[in-house]
Every structure is written in structure tokens, then in C-alpha cells.
Tab-separated table of C-alpha atoms and ligand atoms in Angstrom:
chain	number	residue	atom	x	y	z
A	110	UNK	CA	3.322	1.940	58.767
A	111	UNK	CA	2.432	5.525	57.793
A	112	UNK	CA	2.173	6.466	54.312
A	113	UNK	CA	5.633	8.542	54.753
A	114	UNK	CA	7.292	5.470	55.594
A	115	UNK	CA	6.519	3.488	52.478
A	116	UNK	CA	7.532	6.471	50.466
A	117	UNK	CA	10.850	6.101	52.159
A	118	UNK	CA	11.157	2.386	50.972
A	119	UNK	CA	11.084	3.381	47.251
A	120	UNK	CA	14.357	3.366	45.485
A	121	UNK	CA	16.070	6.916	45.341
A	122	UNK	CA	16.206	6.963	41.043
A	123	UNK	CA	12.516	5.785	41.214
A	124	UNK	CA	11.262	8.547	44.026
A	125	UNK	CA	12.372	11.515	41.587
A	126	UNK	CA	11.074	9.516	38.188
A	127	UNK	CA	9.363	11.544	35.694
A	128	UNK	CA	7.112	8.880	34.157
A	129	UNK	CA	6.851	8.671	30.225
A	130	UNK	CA	3.994	11.226	29.157
A	131	UNK	CA	2.035	8.893	26.980
A	132	UNK	CA	-0.522	10.054	24.958
A	133	UNK	CA	-2.995	8.030	27.037
A	134	UNK	CA	-1.579	9.479	30.339
A	135	UNK	CA	-1.616	13.093	29.062
A	136	UNK	CA	-5.430	12.344	27.959
A	137	UNK	CA	-7.911	14.466	26.021
A	138	UNK	CA	-11.042	13.433	24.559
A	139	UNK	CA	-11.091	14.166	21.037
A	140	UNK	CA	-12.922	13.263	17.920
A	141	UNK	CA	-9.756	13.489	15.953
A	142	UNK	CA	-6.709	11.806	17.885
A	143	UNK	CA	-3.545	12.600	16.204
A	144	UNK	CA	-1.309	12.517	19.037
A	145	UNK	CA	0.081	8.822	19.133
A	146	UNK	CA	1.048	8.034	15.946
A	147	UNK	CA	-1.398	5.205	15.569
A	148	UNK	CA	-3.086	4.008	12.367
A	149	UNK	CA	-6.292	5.934	11.614
A	150	UNK	CA	-7.873	3.086	10.160
A	151	UNK	CA	-8.652	-0.163	12.362
A	152	UNK	CA	-8.208	-3.428	11.285
A	153	UNK	CA	-10.840	-6.219	12.070
A	154	UNK	CA	-9.906	-9.609	13.309
A	155	UNK	CA	-11.878	-12.453	14.991
A	156	UNK	CA	-10.176	-14.804	17.663
A	157	UNK	CA	-9.724	-18.389	16.388
A	158	UNK	CA	-8.986	-19.835	19.665
A	159	UNK	CA	-11.489	-20.286	22.137
A	160	UNK	CA	-9.997	-21.965	25.354
A	161	UNK	CA	-7.778	-19.962	27.929
A	162	UNK	CA	-7.074	-22.498	30.638
A	163	UNK	CA	-3.437	-23.308	29.766
A	164	UNK	CA	-0.387	-20.822	29.524
A	165	UNK	CA	0.931	-19.992	26.481
A	166	UNK	CA	4.324	-20.597	24.992
A	167	UNK	CA	7.117	-18.233	26.272
A	168	UNK	CA	7.891	-17.538	22.616
A	169	UNK	CA	5.016	-18.664	20.094
A	170	UNK	CA	6.566	-20.508	17.544
A	171	UNK	CA	3.926	-19.616	15.036
A	172	UNK	CA	4.197	-16.019	15.283
A	173	UNK	CA	7.919	-16.103	15.102
A	174	UNK	CA	8.024	-18.101	11.958
A	175	UNK	CA	5.325	-15.554	10.699
A	176	UNK	CA	7.449	-12.669	11.457
A	177	UNK	CA	10.768	-14.373	10.443
A	178	UNK	CA	8.891	-14.987	7.110
A	179	UNK	CA	7.631	-11.380	6.736
A	180	UNK	CA	10.992	-10.043	7.010
A	181	UNK	CA	12.903	-12.635	5.161
A	182	UNK	CA	15.334	-13.667	8.136
A	183	UNK	CA	16.036	-16.862	10.261
A	184	UNK	CA	13.639	-18.057	13.171
A	185	UNK	CA	16.552	-17.640	15.858
A	186	UNK	CA	17.040	-14.174	15.020
A	187	UNK	CA	13.775	-13.000	16.181
A	188	UNK	CA	12.319	-12.416	19.842
A	189	UNK	CA	8.547	-11.681	20.214
A	190	UNK	CA	7.719	-9.053	23.001
A	191	UNK	CA	5.291	-6.921	24.616
A	192	UNK	CA	5.520	-4.058	22.253
A	193	UNK	CA	8.884	-2.593	21.256
A	194	UNK	CA	8.896	-0.583	24.531
A	195	UNK	CA	9.547	-4.217	26.202
A	196	UNK	CA	12.363	-4.282	23.762
A	197	UNK	CA	14.131	-1.013	24.710
A	198	UNK	CA	13.649	-2.467	28.542
A	199	UNK	CA	14.943	-6.069	27.961
A	200	UNK	CA	18.057	-4.798	26.334
A	201	UNK	CA	18.823	-2.502	29.126
A	202	UNK	CA	18.069	-5.308	31.821
A	203	UNK	CA	20.335	-7.965	29.856
A	204	UNK	CA	23.082	-5.846	29.015
A	205	UNK	CA	23.406	-2.688	31.656
A	206	UNK	CA	25.178	-2.730	34.970
A	207	UNK	CA	23.498	-0.111	37.122
A	208	UNK	CA	25.222	2.818	38.080
A	209	UNK	CA	28.249	1.474	35.981
A	210	UNK	CA	27.285	0.980	32.221
A	211	UNK	CA	25.779	3.800	29.998
A	212	UNK	CA	23.205	4.166	27.331
A	213	UNK	CA	23.565	6.809	24.704
A	214	UNK	CA	20.357	8.442	23.108
A	215	UNK	CA	20.149	11.246	20.327
A	216	UNK	CA	17.450	13.809	21.285
A	217	UNK	CA	15.167	15.102	20.007
A	218	UNK	CA	14.102	11.401	19.950
A	219	UNK	CA	11.743	8.945	21.536
A	220	UNK	CA	11.638	9.484	25.408
A	221	UNK	CA	11.475	5.962	26.628
A	222	UNK	CA	15.226	5.034	25.972
A	223	UNK	CA	16.117	7.686	28.638
A	224	UNK	CA	13.230	6.667	30.845
A	225	UNK	CA	13.889	3.294	31.038
A	226	UNK	CA	17.544	3.414	31.602
A	227	UNK	CA	16.645	5.825	34.476
A	228	UNK	CA	14.254	3.145	35.822
A	229	UNK	CA	16.929	0.716	35.937
A	230	UNK	CA	19.596	2.944	37.379
A	231	UNK	CA	21.642	3.107	34.397
A	232	UNK	CA	22.979	6.362	33.117
A	233	UNK	CA	21.599	7.750	30.016
A	234	UNK	CA	24.069	9.942	28.283
A	235	UNK	CA	22.316	12.590	25.889
A	236	UNK	CA	24.048	13.267	22.590
A	237	UNK	CA	21.697	15.670	20.646
A	238	UNK	CA	21.536	15.204	16.871
A	239	UNK	CA	22.722	18.069	14.734
A	240	UNK	CA	19.934	20.869	15.007
A	241	UNK	CA	17.199	21.194	12.250
A	242	UNK	CA	18.977	18.608	10.295
A	243	UNK	CA	18.671	15.784	13.023
A	244	UNK	CA	21.446	13.799	11.910
A	245	UNK	CA	23.752	11.879	14.299
A	246	UNK	CA	26.679	13.803	15.777
A	247	UNK	CA	29.033	10.982	15.097
A	248	UNK	CA	32.227	12.929	16.215
A	249	UNK	CA	30.416	13.468	19.712
A	250	UNK	CA	29.260	10.161	20.202
A	251	UNK	CA	32.754	8.634	19.111
A	252	UNK	CA	34.108	10.990	21.626
A	253	UNK	CA	31.821	9.734	24.360
A	254	UNK	CA	31.860	6.005	24.063
A	255	UNK	CA	33.390	5.319	27.557
A	256	UNK	CA	31.345	2.923	29.552
A	257	UNK	CA	28.546	3.041	26.758
A	258	UNK	CA	26.940	-0.457	26.330
A	259	UNK	CA	23.605	0.622	23.900
A	260	UNK	CA	23.327	3.382	21.697
A	261	UNK	CA	19.819	3.790	20.876
A	262	UNK	CA	18.867	5.048	17.253
A	263	UNK	CA	15.373	5.907	15.880
A	264	UNK	CA	14.932	5.316	12.410
A	265	UNK	CA	12.870	7.027	11.132
A	266	UNK	CA	13.110	9.154	14.214
A	267	UNK	CA	10.058	10.229	16.540
A	268	UNK	CA	9.274	13.086	16.747
A	269	UNK	CA	11.147	14.730	13.603
A	270	UNK	CA	10.164	12.092	11.176
A	271	UNK	CA	13.983	12.287	9.829
A	272	UNK	CA	15.515	9.165	7.976
A	273	UNK	CA	19.034	8.692	9.835
A	274	UNK	CA	21.672	8.673	7.000
A	275	UNK	CA	22.556	4.679	6.450
A	276	UNK	CA	26.044	5.761	6.029
A	277	UNK	CA	26.304	7.234	9.306
A	278	UNK	CA	24.548	4.002	11.022
A	279	UNK	CA	27.228	1.962	9.172
A	280	UNK	CA	29.858	4.553	10.350
A	281	UNK	CA	28.426	4.118	14.185
A	282	UNK	CA	28.518	0.048	13.776
A	283	UNK	CA	32.449	0.304	12.451
A	284	UNK	CA	33.251	2.439	15.630
A	285	UNK	CA	31.306	0.368	18.295
A	286	UNK	CA	32.205	-2.963	17.166
A	287	UNK	CA	33.064	-4.928	20.181
A	288	UNK	CA	32.204	-2.448	22.485
A	289	UNK	CA	28.513	-1.565	22.236
A	290	UNK	CA	24.987	-2.663	20.880
A	291	UNK	CA	23.585	-0.386	18.128
A	292	UNK	CA	19.966	-0.658	18.898
A	293	UNK	CA	17.959	0.588	15.463
A	294	UNK	CA	14.347	1.245	16.396
A	295	UNK	CA	12.403	0.915	13.368
A	296	UNK	CA	8.961	1.238	14.600
A	297	UNK	CA	8.058	3.385	11.461
A	298	UNK	CA	10.199	1.654	9.102
A	299	UNK	CA	7.237	0.190	6.980
A	300	UNK	CA	6.706	4.211	5.849
A	301	UNK	CA	10.230	3.829	4.591
A	302	UNK	CA	11.306	0.103	3.920
A	303	UNK	CA	14.101	0.777	1.967
A	304	UNK	CA	15.930	2.167	4.852
A	305	UNK	CA	15.796	-0.727	7.036
A	306	UNK	CA	18.868	-1.991	8.437
A	307	UNK	CA	17.745	-5.482	8.198
A	308	UNK	CA	20.239	-6.630	5.546
A	309	UNK	CA	23.158	-5.573	7.829
A	310	UNK	CA	22.213	-8.168	10.734
A	311	UNK	CA	24.424	-10.821	9.181
A	312	UNK	CA	27.302	-8.479	8.841
A	313	UNK	CA	27.183	-7.057	12.242
A	314	UNK	CA	26.557	-9.094	15.195
A	315	UNK	CA	26.278	-5.799	17.537
A	316	UNK	CA	23.280	-4.699	15.484
A	317	UNK	CA	20.014	-5.044	17.116
A	318	UNK	CA	16.658	-3.741	15.244
A	319	UNK	CA	13.494	-3.199	17.210
A	320	UNK	CA	9.893	-3.644	15.243
A	321	UNK	CA	6.400	-3.298	16.369
A	322	UNK	CA	2.854	-4.149	15.055
A	323	UNK	CA	1.453	-0.881	16.801
A	324	UNK	CA	1.997	1.590	13.798
A	325	UNK	CA	1.421	0.503	10.359
A	326	UNK	CA	0.063	-2.634	11.286
A	327	UNK	CA	-2.715	-1.037	12.840
A	328	UNK	CA	-2.652	-3.031	16.160
A	329	UNK	CA	-1.546	-0.595	18.928
A	330	UNK	CA	-3.976	-2.246	21.092
A	331	UNK	CA	-2.612	-5.574	21.001
A	332	UNK	CA	0.848	-4.696	22.249
A	333	UNK	CA	3.235	-7.028	20.352
A	334	UNK	CA	6.634	-6.130	19.008
A	335	UNK	CA	9.617	-7.729	17.913
A	336	UNK	CA	13.806	-7.630	18.503
A	337	UNK	CA	15.866	-8.903	15.492
A	338	UNK	CA	19.016	-9.763	16.557
A	339	UNK	CA	21.816	-12.345	16.053
A	340	UNK	CA	21.080	-15.403	17.750
A	341	UNK	CA	23.423	-14.909	20.888
A	342	UNK	CA	21.924	-11.528	21.720
A	343	UNK	CA	18.408	-13.336	21.128
A	344	UNK	CA	19.544	-16.531	23.563
A	345	UNK	CA	20.431	-13.628	26.311
A	346	UNK	CA	17.381	-11.743	25.740
A	347	UNK	CA	15.280	-15.183	26.422
A	348	UNK	CA	16.986	-15.246	29.771
A	349	UNK	CA	15.698	-12.077	31.203
A	350	UNK	CA	12.182	-11.901	29.460
A	351	UNK	CA	9.154	-12.869	31.375
A	352	UNK	CA	7.852	-16.566	31.630
A	353	UNK	CA	4.722	-15.738	29.438
A	354	UNK	CA	4.830	-12.583	27.785
A	355	UNK	CA	2.692	-12.931	25.026
A	356	UNK	CA	-1.118	-13.873	25.702
A	357	UNK	CA	-2.666	-16.211	23.263
A	358	UNK	CA	-5.445	-13.743	21.980
A	359	UNK	CA	-2.261	-11.669	21.139
A	360	UNK	CA	-0.563	-14.069	19.000
A	361	UNK	CA	-3.644	-15.301	17.508
A	362	UNK	CA	-4.352	-11.676	16.112
A	363	UNK	CA	-0.551	-10.916	15.317
A	364	UNK	CA	-0.508	-14.126	13.204
A	365	UNK	CA	-3.317	-13.205	11.461
A	366	UNK	CA	-2.284	-9.724	10.597
A	367	UNK	CA	1.095	-11.316	9.208
A	368	UNK	CA	-0.958	-13.337	6.427
A	369	UNK	CA	-0.004	-12.250	3.104
A	370	UNK	CA	-3.367	-10.714	2.272
A	371	UNK	CA	-3.085	-8.577	5.767
A	372	UNK	CA	0.367	-7.401	4.881
A	373	UNK	CA	-1.054	-6.398	1.241
A	374	UNK	CA	-3.752	-4.448	3.117
A	375	UNK	CA	-0.975	-2.891	5.480
A	376	UNK	CA	0.831	-2.021	2.409
A	377	UNK	CA	-2.292	-0.112	0.982
A	378	UNK	CA	-2.642	1.677	4.222
A	379	UNK	CA	0.981	2.950	4.237
A	380	UNK	CA	0.597	4.137	0.574
A	381	UNK	CA	-2.555	5.968	1.505
A	382	UNK	CA	-1.075	7.446	4.549
A	383	UNK	CA	2.091	8.758	2.405
A	384	UNK	CA	-0.443	10.509	0.174
A	385	UNK	CA	-2.234	12.257	2.939
A	386	UNK	CA	1.156	13.216	4.468
A	387	UNK	CA	2.120	15.048	1.192
A	388	UNK	CA	-1.258	16.830	0.562
A	389	UNK	CA	-1.433	17.786	4.437
A	390	UNK	CA	2.582	18.989	4.242
A	391	UNK	CA	1.459	21.156	1.211
A	392	UNK	CA	-1.175	22.537	2.744
A	393	UNK	CA	0.530	23.528	5.841
A	394	UNK	CA	3.044	25.347	3.860
A	395	UNK	CA	0.368	27.699	2.286
A	396	UNK	CA	-0.821	28.582	5.946
A	397	UNK	CA	0.458	31.737	7.592
A	398	UNK	CA	0.497	30.366	11.006
A	399	UNK	CA	3.444	27.566	9.932
A	400	UNK	CA	7.247	28.655	10.431
A	401	UNK	CA	8.776	25.415	9.368
A	402	UNK	CA	7.259	22.057	8.428
A	403	UNK	CA	9.782	19.343	8.762
A	404	UNK	CA	10.425	16.772	6.148
A	405	UNK	CA	9.014	13.403	7.345
A	406	UNK	CA	9.179	9.918	6.361
A	407	UNK	CA	6.877	8.469	8.784
A	408	UNK	CA	2.981	8.603	9.599
A	409	UNK	CA	3.556	12.091	11.147
A	410	UNK	CA	4.882	15.304	10.791
A	411	UNK	CA	6.712	17.735	12.961
A	412	UNK	CA	5.447	21.355	12.492
A	413	UNK	CA	6.842	24.559	14.183
A	414	UNK	CA	4.060	27.396	14.493
A	415	UNK	CA	3.521	30.808	15.116
A	416	UNK	CA	1.719	30.916	18.453
A	417	UNK	CA	2.176	27.119	19.056
A	418	UNK	CA	0.610	26.839	22.545
A	419	UNK	CA	-2.515	28.918	21.633
A	420	UNK	CA	-2.860	26.758	18.559
A	421	UNK	CA	-2.374	23.533	20.683
A	422	UNK	CA	-5.160	24.384	22.995
A	423	UNK	CA	-7.672	26.147	20.445
A	424	UNK	CA	-7.557	22.856	18.428
A	425	UNK	CA	-7.636	20.837	21.636
A	426	UNK	CA	-11.025	22.375	22.288
A	427	UNK	CA	-12.362	21.749	18.740
A	428	UNK	CA	-11.691	18.003	19.570
A	429	UNK	CA	-8.411	17.872	17.599
A	430	UNK	CA	-5.670	16.389	19.835
A	431	UNK	CA	-2.063	16.833	18.839
A	432	UNK	CA	1.325	16.078	20.484
A	433	UNK	CA	2.896	19.289	21.941
A	434	UNK	CA	6.538	19.410	21.614
A	435	UNK	CA	7.281	22.896	22.887
A	436	UNK	CA	9.147	21.753	25.826
A	437	UNK	CA	11.457	19.492	24.314
A	438	UNK	CA	14.961	20.056	23.681
A	439	UNK	CA	15.283	22.105	20.149
A	440	UNK	CA	11.564	21.561	19.691
A	441	UNK	CA	10.350	25.326	20.704
A	442	UNK	CA	7.070	26.202	19.233
A	443	UNK	CA	6.885	22.662	17.665
A	444	UNK	CA	3.852	20.174	17.563
A	445	UNK	CA	3.701	16.676	16.171
A	446	UNK	CA	0.759	15.980	14.161
A	447	UNK	CA	0.008	11.991	13.493
A	448	UNK	CA	-1.303	11.777	9.733
A	449	UNK	CA	-5.003	10.992	10.059
A	450	UNK	CA	-7.603	10.003	7.292
A	451	UNK	CA	-7.968	12.424	4.361
A	452	UNK	CA	-11.305	13.799	6.230
A	453	UNK	CA	-9.229	14.402	9.292
A	454	UNK	CA	-6.271	16.073	7.557
A	455	UNK	CA	-8.771	18.455	5.806
A	456	UNK	CA	-10.508	19.118	9.082
A	457	UNK	CA	-7.366	20.247	10.898
A	458	UNK	CA	-6.372	22.367	8.052
A	459	UNK	CA	-9.762	24.065	8.102
A	460	UNK	CA	-9.507	24.834	11.542
A	461	UNK	CA	-5.948	26.114	11.253
A	462	UNK	CA	-7.184	28.453	8.556
A	463	UNK	CA	-9.822	29.756	10.909
A	464	UNK	CA	-7.362	30.433	13.621
A	465	UNK	CA	-5.339	32.229	11.307
A	466	UNK	CA	-8.101	34.595	10.053
A	467	UNK	CA	-9.550	35.032	13.815
A	468	UNK	CA	-5.805	36.194	15.097
A	469	UNK	CA	-5.171	38.090	12.192
A	470	UNK	CA	-2.045	36.045	11.288
A	471	UNK	CA	-0.571	37.385	7.961
A	472	UNK	CA	1.900	35.762	5.816
A	473	UNK	CA	5.316	36.962	5.844
A	474	UNK	CA	7.290	34.251	3.945
B	228	PLP	C1	5.425	3.745	19.325
B	228	PLP	C2	6.968	3.770	19.383
B	228	PLP	C3	7.399	2.472	20.176
B	228	PLP	C4	6.410	1.812	20.893
B	228	PLP	O1	5.904	0.552	20.343
B	228	PLP	P1	5.045	-0.464	21.052
B	228	PLP	O2	5.299	-1.706	20.182
B	228	PLP	O3	3.885	0.277	21.060
B	228	PLP	O4	5.501	-0.403	22.415
B	228	PLP	C5	8.845	2.356	20.167
B	228	PLP	N1	9.598	3.135	19.700
B	228	PLP	C6	9.224	4.307	18.770
B	228	PLP	C7	10.141	5.211	18.166
B	228	PLP	C8	7.619	4.218	18.921
B	228	PLP	O5	6.916	5.681	18.343
């Protein structure tokens, strides 16, 4: 077979697919990596298990108990996944008929909802949030519910940092009862715990919550996430999950990270991240090169700059790697900056000040 023939075997929707542009795929070798919303501070665990010849449990009971205990819900309302990204995928796999069913996403938001739908040949219907306030356009969602099986809401929203009004999510739950799943992606919820929808799981059987250990828990490397939902949904997802998705080293480390002393340390990291974000945003406001700093309830901040591309490149060359959002819908001249350690935040501000001086950017605010 020639190479061309092999390409002809590929499914139509995959041939033209633009894959997710993850921070690692985009690359960049920085000394200050503020492009993936990771925790800037590592946590250290050593493996307790020493033998690897046996397969793990499909759903490690100890880990499920630990997470159920942490969030204070029942054991049978929790599924462990290979990161929240696998959660996004399992839901489409189990609930959406290719070329027939539809998912809704509300940009600017996390790209994986749309990309995962495309991979499964499921239509992704775009219903943008209201510009600059980044809240749900409930009227438009309601008018476009035909064939919709899943609505993905990211809360706090990536990349804007916005908390979606809880009343709007509740209205959405009421509009969609019996018709579609509402999936609330709470990847960053530890940075704003009071806004979690978790207490509504009892009331709304079509509510699904995604969680991860990648962000506040500082464990992006182990790839561990959770789906929280009523037990009927969890049972369905258990049918489509791969046989042994969670490796024993992952379970080992994840369980340790959910012990009470580790949770206390996580909460301390969240507090110090909050303080750094507040400091960083105040400093950004004083710089003449910033146009707008969007309010954030997470471990990153969205900033609209003057000379966005130039700033992005200049900082890149200094080893400061940020996430350029300039090409995204509504996000012209915007860069997302993850909140680093205080030293890293100071370094970024100093480099931005230097850039303003060098390029003669004056304040006109
Ligand atoms: C980082 C992120 C994820 C992916 O989390 P993993 O558990 O690392 O797969 C999912 N959703 C949002 C909004 C994220 O920012």
C-alpha cells in the first residue's frame, strides 16, 4: 500500500480535524511556564506499592472512597477517569449518536468539548457567552435545544476565569430536564469552592460534574480526574470505559493526595495562589501596555494587551511562556497567564514594564 492509500482509509471527520493545541504540543522551553494552568509548586509522594504484575481494578475502590469522602457524596456517584479530558470523552461516547445528536458549548471556553465531539462525528453547536461578561446566553441556548444531548459548561470558565452565575445554571437545569445532560466542568473549582454545583446532584439527575487532580492538587502528571453524577449515569459510563484505565501508581499517588494532611496543603496552595493573583492583577492594571484585565476566580487571568503578539513573542524569548488567545473568538489581543509563584509573577511584571519603556507605550487610561 502506498502512503496515499493509507490516508484514504481515514474517516472523513478525522482527515480534516485540527487536534487540540495543548501547551505541550505548542511547546516552548521556558524557565517560567505559565501556559497550562498547572500548579507552580510540586508536591512530593513516593510509591507505596512495589509490584506491578497484576492488572489494577477497573475502578479502584480505595480511590473512589477517598474522593467521595473528600467531596462528601455517596460512593456510587463517583467514577475515576484518566483526567477530566477522559470524562468529556466518555460522556459523548455513551450519550451521543454520531451525525444525529448534538452537544452545545459556549465559547470562549475550553476547546476539548468541541474537538472531542468532532472526533466522534457528533455535531458541536456553538452558543457564545455574552461578550465581555462571559455569562450564558440562556435565551439562545433554549432556542437551540433540538437534538441536544449534552451541554458543557466550564465553571470557573477557562480561559476567561469567570464564575457562571449559579442561578443561570439552575435555570438551564430546569429548561433541560428530561432532554439533555448538563455537564459542569469544575476543573478549577477548588479556587472558588462556594460555586460548586455539587449539592445539586441530589436534586437534578441530569447534572454531571467533572473534576481533576491536575490543577489545585498539583498532579497534572498523573492524569487523574473524576465524574460525579447520579448512579444511573455512572453505571452507563462504566459500560464504555476501558478495562483498566487507572494504573496502580496513579491510584497510589491519588489516594495519598486525598489524605487530610495533603488536602490541608492543597488549600494552603490555593490561598497563596489567590494572593498572588490579586497582587498580579493590581500590578497589571498599573501597566500602560494592558487594555483590560478580566476578573478571575481561578489560577489564571485573561489580559487584553496593546501589541499583544509582540508582547507574547518578547516574553517567549525571555523564557516566559504564556497562552496566546489572540486568534480565538472574542479574544482579540488577549493572553491567558497562569498564576505562578510570587517570584514568577514579579518577573513577568518586570519584563512587561521593560517592554513598555522600550516600545514607548504611554499610559492613556
Ligand atoms: C485542564 C482542564 C481539563 C483537563 O483536565 P485533566 O484532568 O488534566 O484532563 C479539563 N477541563 C478544563 C476546563 C481544564 O482547564
